[in-house]
């Protein structure tokens, strides 16, 4: 059996080597492309989740602020809110718009006054899942007595009571 | 030797740049995720703190209603304050019941009353937060809220500082 041998000339050798290098480069590029696509797919999901979480944190934080403002508005005049005055609308100017505020008021008669309870529900308008809905319950007592109706977390001083309230802020030691 | 080195797989500059880019992107993504998670946790804590402050405030308001009721049946402010203190246990349970009926979470709320002349020191506590109120009862069956403070209890142990001695 006679065997045939291919005679490789220097020109032929150079052409083969160039072709092999091109093929290797193509394979490397393809592998890199696949790796890059897979990595970007995973990393994009991480970034998307981060964006969603950041938006949720902002919504929740703003909802708490809006609810707190609405609660303070309610505390300042619970009878008016019970009669139909809306709360939580005045905060829109401070960048916390796009929140729906719902207030459910219940009244309970006490021995010498009325106890108003408000359930404030704040929902971001674009929150379809309802995950960032925030609820706050607050209560305010209105006495029938003449000089009694002043209990708020941070009471405002009237002109007549300035001296008395300053003296009594620290409590009595006796 | 030359033939052997040519057959090895070598990382080209494009591969290197891609790898470094992917690693940097991955690190940035993880940092971004950690930051946003921390922000969300902080937002949740903020909402919990707000809720707790309003729980204390609401229970305090109900307590004021009860004190006002006691004041109407007493002849003077001092006797009303004493009556509130002597009936503190019943008053506390009535306040908790009423707050629970109003939809307030009172599972860890406790109230105390302390008479001091014609004044009542009202304390409401709930998981590390305290509402301290001073209510002055007057003989004309009215009352005044003299102070209304919400504070957070300090739970960390304080280190003993060097006093300067040997």
Short mmCIF file of C-alpha atoms in Angstrom, two decimals:
data_model
loop_
_atom_site.label_atom_id
_atom_site.label_comp_id
_atom_site.label_asym_id
_atom_site.label_seq_id
_atom_site.Cartn_x
_atom_site.Cartn_y
_atom_site.Cartn_z
CA UNK A 1 0.00 0.00 0.00
CA UNK A 2 1.42 3.25 -1.06
CA UNK A 3 0.69 6.07 1.23
CA UNK A 4 0.15 9.60 0.00
CA UNK A 5 1.79 12.44 1.80
CA UNK A 6 0.76 16.05 1.42
CA UNK A 7 3.65 18.30 0.93
CA UNK A 8 3.23 21.39 3.11
CA UNK A 9 4.93 24.34 1.64
CA UNK A 10 5.70 27.43 3.79
CA UNK A 11 2.90 29.36 2.07
CA UNK A 12 0.41 26.62 2.75
CA UNK A 13 1.52 26.43 6.42
CA UNK A 14 0.96 30.19 6.86
CA UNK A 15 -2.52 29.99 5.35
CA UNK A 16 -3.51 27.09 7.62
CA UNK A 17 -2.24 28.88 10.71
CA UNK A 18 -4.10 32.07 9.79
CA UNK A 19 -7.29 30.11 9.25
CA UNK A 20 -6.93 28.34 12.65
CA UNK A 21 -6.38 31.70 14.38
CA UNK A 22 -9.51 33.13 12.79
CA UNK A 23 -11.54 30.12 13.90
CA UNK A 24 -10.16 30.33 17.45
CA UNK A 25 -10.99 34.02 17.59
CA UNK A 26 -14.53 33.37 16.42
CA UNK A 27 -15.03 30.59 18.97
CA UNK A 28 -13.63 32.79 21.73
CA UNK A 29 -15.90 35.63 20.72
CA UNK A 30 -18.94 33.38 20.64
CA UNK A 31 -18.14 31.92 24.05
CA UNK A 32 -17.59 35.41 25.44
CA UNK A 33 -20.83 36.60 23.94
CA UNK A 34 -22.74 33.76 25.56
CA UNK A 35 -21.02 34.41 28.89
CA UNK A 36 -21.70 38.13 28.63
CA UNK A 37 -25.36 37.56 27.79
CA UNK A 38 -25.82 35.19 30.73
CA UNK A 39 -24.05 37.58 33.11
CA UNK A 40 -26.03 40.58 31.95
CA UNK A 41 -29.27 38.62 32.30
CA UNK A 42 -28.47 37.88 35.95
CA UNK A 43 -27.06 41.33 36.74
CA UNK A 44 -30.01 43.08 35.08
CA UNK A 45 -32.36 41.13 37.33
CA UNK A 46 -30.38 42.25 40.38
CA UNK A 47 -30.56 45.88 39.25
CA UNK A 48 -34.27 45.60 38.48
CA UNK A 49 -34.93 44.13 41.93
CA UNK A 50 -32.89 46.95 43.47
CA UNK A 51 -34.91 49.56 41.61
CA UNK A 52 -38.15 47.92 42.73
CA UNK A 53 -36.98 47.74 46.35
CA UNK A 54 -35.81 51.36 46.31
CA UNK A 55 -39.16 52.48 44.95
CA UNK A 56 -40.94 50.43 47.62
CA UNK A 57 -38.83 52.03 50.34
CA UNK A 58 -39.59 55.50 49.00
CA UNK A 59 -43.31 54.74 48.74
CA UNK A 60 -43.46 53.33 52.26
CA UNK A 61 -41.50 56.21 53.74
CA UNK A 62 -43.61 58.83 51.98
CA UNK A 63 -46.82 56.98 52.90
CA UNK A 64 -45.80 57.13 56.57
CA UNK A 65 -45.16 60.87 56.29
CA UNK A 66 -48.49 61.49 54.55
CA UNK A 67 -50.30 59.38 57.17
CA UNK A 68 -48.57 61.26 59.97
CA UNK A 69 -49.53 64.62 58.47
CA UNK A 70 -53.11 63.45 58.06
CA UNK A 71 -53.15 62.24 61.68
CA UNK A 72 -51.94 65.63 62.90
CA UNK A 73 -54.57 67.37 60.80
CA UNK A 74 -57.17 65.07 62.33
CA UNK A 75 -55.88 65.73 65.85
CA UNK A 76 -56.09 69.48 65.37
CA UNK A 77 -59.82 69.31 64.70
CA UNK A 78 -61.35 65.83 64.94
CA UNK A 79 -64.93 67.10 64.96
CA UNK A 80 -64.45 68.86 61.62
CA UNK A 81 -62.81 65.79 60.08
CA UNK A 82 -65.65 63.70 61.39
CA UNK A 83 -68.06 66.14 59.75
CA UNK A 84 -66.38 65.62 56.38
CA UNK A 85 -63.30 67.84 56.17
CA UNK A 86 -60.66 66.07 54.12
CA UNK A 87 -57.17 65.52 55.49
CA UNK A 88 -53.90 64.61 53.83
CA UNK A 89 -54.41 66.97 50.90
CA UNK A 90 -52.15 69.77 52.02
CA UNK A 91 -48.99 67.70 51.89
CA UNK A 92 -49.06 67.34 48.10
CA UNK A 93 -46.95 70.45 47.69
CA UNK A 94 -44.01 68.84 49.48
CA UNK A 95 -43.32 66.18 46.90
CA UNK A 96 -45.52 63.48 48.38
CA UNK A 97 -48.26 63.62 45.80
CA UNK A 98 -49.58 60.48 44.14
CA UNK A 99 -50.88 59.04 47.38
CA UNK A 100 -54.50 58.26 48.13
CA UNK A 101 -55.58 59.09 51.69
CA UNK A 102 -58.67 57.47 53.17
CA UNK A 103 -59.87 58.26 56.66
CA UNK A 104 -62.49 56.29 58.56
CA UNK A 105 -63.73 58.11 61.65
CA UNK A 106 -65.56 56.53 64.55
CA UNK A 107 -66.96 58.39 67.53
CA UNK A 108 -67.59 57.10 71.02
CA UNK A 109 -69.34 59.04 73.74
CA UNK A 110 -67.51 59.14 77.05
CA UNK A 111 -68.77 60.38 80.41
CA UNK A 112 -67.78 63.98 79.74
CA UNK A 113 -66.77 64.14 76.10
CA UNK A 114 -66.29 62.31 72.84
CA UNK A 115 -63.51 60.00 71.76
CA UNK A 116 -62.75 60.23 68.04
CA UNK A 117 -60.78 57.43 66.40
CA UNK A 118 -59.39 57.73 62.89
CA UNK A 119 -58.11 54.88 60.76
CA UNK A 120 -55.94 56.52 58.13
CA UNK A 121 -55.03 54.46 55.07
CA UNK A 122 -52.44 55.79 52.64
CA UNK A 123 -51.93 54.01 49.34
CA UNK A 124 -49.43 54.95 46.62
CA UNK A 125 -51.44 55.47 43.44
CA UNK A 126 -49.09 53.39 41.31
CA UNK A 127 -48.79 50.56 43.83
CA UNK A 128 -50.81 47.82 42.19
CA UNK A 129 -49.73 45.11 44.61
CA UNK A 130 -50.86 47.07 47.68
CA UNK A 131 -47.66 46.00 49.41
CA UNK A 132 -46.75 49.53 50.42
CA UNK A 133 -50.16 50.48 51.77
CA UNK A 134 -49.78 52.11 55.16
CA UNK A 135 -52.36 52.25 57.95
CA UNK A 136 -52.25 54.42 61.02
CA UNK A 137 -54.77 54.56 63.84
CA UNK A 138 -54.99 57.62 66.03
CA UNK A 139 -57.38 58.77 68.72
CA UNK A 140 -58.35 62.19 70.01
CA UNK A 141 -60.49 63.00 73.02
CA UNK A 142 -62.62 66.12 73.09
CA UNK A 143 -63.94 67.03 76.51
CA UNK A 144 -67.11 68.94 77.15
CA UNK A 145 -65.23 70.86 79.82
CA UNK A 146 -64.37 74.50 79.15
CA UNK A 147 -60.59 74.43 79.47
CA UNK A 148 -59.77 70.83 78.89
CA UNK A 149 -59.30 70.40 75.19
CA UNK A 150 -55.60 70.77 74.72
CA UNK A 151 -53.93 67.35 74.78
CA UNK A 152 -51.78 67.05 71.68
CA UNK A 153 -48.32 65.52 71.37
CA UNK A 154 -46.81 68.96 70.95
CA UNK A 155 -49.25 71.44 72.52
CA UNK A 156 -49.29 74.95 71.18
CA UNK A 157 -48.94 77.70 73.73
CA UNK A 158 -51.59 80.33 73.95
CA UNK A 159 -50.75 83.85 75.08
CA UNK A 160 -52.48 83.42 78.42
CA UNK A 161 -50.87 80.11 79.24
CA UNK A 162 -47.30 80.85 78.20
CA UNK A 163 -45.98 81.35 81.70
CA UNK A 164 -47.91 78.50 83.25
CA UNK A 165 -46.96 75.98 80.61
CA UNK A 166 -43.29 76.91 80.71
CA UNK A 167 -43.23 76.44 84.45
CA UNK A 168 -45.03 73.18 84.34
CA UNK A 169 -43.19 71.60 81.37
CA UNK A 170 -40.61 70.02 83.59
CA UNK A 171 -43.18 68.50 85.90
CA UNK A 172 -43.53 68.99 89.61
CA UNK A 173 -41.17 67.45 92.07
CA UNK A 174 -43.36 67.48 95.09
CA UNK B 1 8.50 24.31 22.68
CA UNK B 2 7.06 26.78 20.23
CA UNK B 3 4.50 24.28 18.99
CA UNK B 4 3.35 23.46 22.55
CA UNK B 5 2.80 27.07 23.50
CA UNK B 6 0.72 27.71 20.39
CA UNK B 7 -1.69 24.89 21.21
CA UNK B 8 -2.53 26.24 24.74
CA UNK B 9 -5.68 28.29 25.24
CA UNK B 10 -4.69 31.85 25.92
CA UNK B 11 -6.98 34.59 27.24
CA UNK B 12 -7.09 37.41 24.79
CA UNK B 13 -7.53 41.09 25.68
CA UNK B 14 -11.21 41.02 24.76
CA UNK B 15 -11.86 38.15 27.16
CA UNK B 16 -9.97 39.96 29.86
CA UNK B 17 -11.90 43.18 29.39
CA UNK B 18 -15.19 41.29 29.37
CA UNK B 19 -14.35 39.37 32.53
CA UNK B 20 -13.31 42.52 34.38
CA UNK B 21 -16.47 44.33 33.21
CA UNK B 22 -18.71 41.49 34.36
CA UNK B 23 -17.00 41.35 37.74
CA UNK B 24 -17.34 45.12 38.20
CA UNK B 25 -21.00 45.02 37.17
CA UNK B 26 -21.68 42.14 39.55
CA UNK B 27 -20.05 43.96 42.45
CA UNK B 28 -22.01 47.13 41.68
CA UNK B 29 -25.26 45.16 41.46
CA UNK B 30 -24.65 43.50 44.83
CA UNK B 31 -23.77 46.84 46.44
CA UNK B 32 -26.89 48.40 44.92
CA UNK B 33 -29.03 45.55 46.21
CA UNK B 34 -27.56 45.77 49.72
CA UNK B 35 -28.14 49.53 49.83
CA UNK B 36 -31.75 49.33 48.69
CA UNK B 37 -32.48 46.51 51.15
CA UNK B 38 -31.04 48.64 53.94
CA UNK B 39 -33.18 51.57 52.79
CA UNK B 40 -36.30 49.42 52.82
CA UNK B 41 -35.50 48.15 56.31
CA UNK B 42 -35.05 51.72 57.49
CA UNK B 43 -38.39 52.69 55.94
CA UNK B 44 -40.07 49.78 57.74
CA UNK B 45 -38.50 50.85 61.03
CA UNK B 46 -39.69 54.39 60.42
CA UNK B 47 -43.25 53.19 59.88
CA UNK B 48 -43.09 50.98 62.99
CA UNK B 49 -41.80 53.88 65.09
CA UNK B 50 -44.59 56.13 63.78
CA UNK B 51 -47.21 53.49 64.55
CA UNK B 52 -45.83 53.00 68.04
CA UNK B 53 -45.84 56.73 68.75
CA UNK B 54 -49.48 56.95 67.72
CA UNK B 55 -50.40 53.87 69.77
CA UNK B 56 -48.97 55.59 72.85
CA UNK B 57 -50.73 58.81 71.94
CA UNK B 58 -54.07 57.07 71.41
CA UNK B 59 -53.87 55.16 74.69
CA UNK B 60 -52.96 58.44 76.40
CA UNK B 61 -56.03 60.11 74.93
CA UNK B 62 -58.26 57.31 76.20
CA UNK B 63 -56.62 57.65 79.62
CA UNK B 64 -57.38 61.37 79.58
CA UNK B 65 -61.01 60.55 78.83
CA UNK B 66 -61.11 58.24 81.86
CA UNK B 67 -59.44 60.81 84.09
CA UNK B 68 -61.93 63.42 82.89
CA UNK B 69 -64.75 61.05 83.78
CA UNK B 70 -63.32 60.56 87.29
CA UNK B 71 -62.97 64.31 87.64
CA UNK B 72 -66.69 64.85 87.01
CA UNK B 73 -67.69 62.62 89.91
CA UNK B 74 -65.24 64.15 92.41
CA UNK B 75 -65.63 67.25 94.47
CA UNK B 76 -62.07 68.58 94.06
CA UNK B 77 -59.12 67.99 91.79
CA UNK B 78 -57.12 66.41 94.60
CA UNK B 79 -59.81 63.87 95.42
CA UNK B 80 -60.14 63.10 91.72
CA UNK B 81 -56.39 62.47 91.46
CA UNK B 82 -56.50 60.21 94.51
CA UNK B 83 -59.48 58.36 93.09
CA UNK B 84 -57.63 57.80 89.81
CA UNK B 85 -54.60 56.44 91.65
CA UNK B 86 -56.62 54.14 93.92
CA UNK B 87 -58.58 52.79 90.97
CA UNK B 88 -55.52 52.55 88.70
CA UNK B 89 -55.77 48.80 88.05
CA UNK B 90 -59.38 48.89 86.88
CA UNK B 91 -58.73 52.06 84.96
CA UNK B 92 -55.75 50.52 83.14
CA UNK B 93 -57.68 47.43 82.07
CA UNK B 94 -60.61 49.60 80.91
CA UNK B 95 -58.24 51.75 78.86
CA UNK B 96 -56.58 48.73 77.25
CA UNK B 97 -59.99 47.20 76.46
CA UNK B 98 -61.23 50.40 74.88
CA UNK B 99 -58.04 50.85 72.88
CA UNK B 100 -58.26 47.27 71.62
CA UNK B 101 -61.86 47.86 70.57
CA UNK B 102 -60.69 50.92 68.65
CA UNK B 103 -58.34 48.70 66.64
CA UNK B 104 -55.14 49.65 68.43
CA UNK B 105 -52.53 46.97 69.07
CA UNK B 106 -52.20 47.03 72.85
CA UNK B 107 -50.47 43.67 73.32
CA UNK B 108 -47.44 45.26 75.00
CA UNK B 109 -48.95 48.45 76.35
CA UNK B 110 -48.97 49.20 80.08
CA UNK B 111 -50.32 52.26 81.87
CA UNK B 112 -49.65 53.64 85.33
CA UNK B 113 -51.19 56.52 87.24
CA UNK B 114 -49.59 58.41 90.08
CA UNK B 115 -51.38 61.12 92.02
CA UNK B 116 -49.36 64.12 93.10
CA UNK B 117 -51.61 66.61 94.81
CA UNK B 118 -54.15 67.65 92.23
CA UNK B 119 -51.91 66.37 89.42
CA UNK B 120 -51.84 62.94 87.83
CA UNK B 121 -48.65 61.56 86.32
CA UNK B 122 -49.73 59.29 83.50
CA UNK B 123 -47.20 56.86 82.05
CA UNK B 124 -47.86 54.67 79.04
CA UNK B 125 -45.15 52.24 77.91
CA UNK B 126 -44.93 50.11 74.80
CA UNK B 127 -41.80 48.19 73.74
CA UNK B 128 -39.09 50.66 74.62
CA UNK B 129 -41.14 53.80 74.21
CA UNK B 130 -42.75 55.79 76.97
CA UNK B 131 -45.37 58.49 77.04
CA UNK B 132 -45.16 60.65 80.15
CA UNK B 133 -47.99 63.08 80.70
CA UNK B 134 -48.73 65.44 83.55
CA UNK B 135 -52.42 66.27 83.90
CA UNK B 136 -53.51 68.98 86.30
CA UNK B 137 -57.02 68.52 87.70
CA UNK B 138 -58.87 71.63 88.78
CA UNK B 139 -61.62 72.04 91.31
CA UNK B 140 -64.02 73.38 88.66
CA UNK B 141 -64.06 69.89 87.05
CA UNK B 142 -61.70 70.86 84.25
CA UNK B 143 -58.20 69.65 83.56
CA UNK B 144 -55.07 70.90 81.82
CA UNK B 145 -52.46 68.87 80.03
CA UNK B 146 -49.29 70.33 81.52
CA UNK B 147 -46.84 68.08 79.67
CA UNK B 148 -47.09 65.35 77.05
CA UNK B 149 -43.79 63.76 76.13
CA UNK B 150 -42.93 60.65 74.17
CA UNK B 151 -39.44 59.29 74.75
CA UNK B 152 -37.48 56.25 73.61
CA UNK B 153 -35.81 54.21 76.30
CA UNK B 154 -32.04 53.84 76.14
CA UNK B 155 -31.32 50.12 76.01
CA UNK B 156 -27.56 50.00 75.37
CA UNK B 157 -25.26 49.54 78.31
CA UNK B 158 -23.17 52.59 78.98
CA UNK B 159 -19.42 52.12 79.10
CA UNK B 160 -17.71 53.13 82.29
CA UNK B 161 -15.44 55.97 81.40
CA UNK B 162 -12.11 56.54 83.08
CA UNK B 163 -12.67 58.99 85.90
CA UNK B 164 -9.16 60.34 85.98
CA UNK B 165 -8.00 58.38 89.01
CA UNK B 166 -4.97 56.12 89.16
#
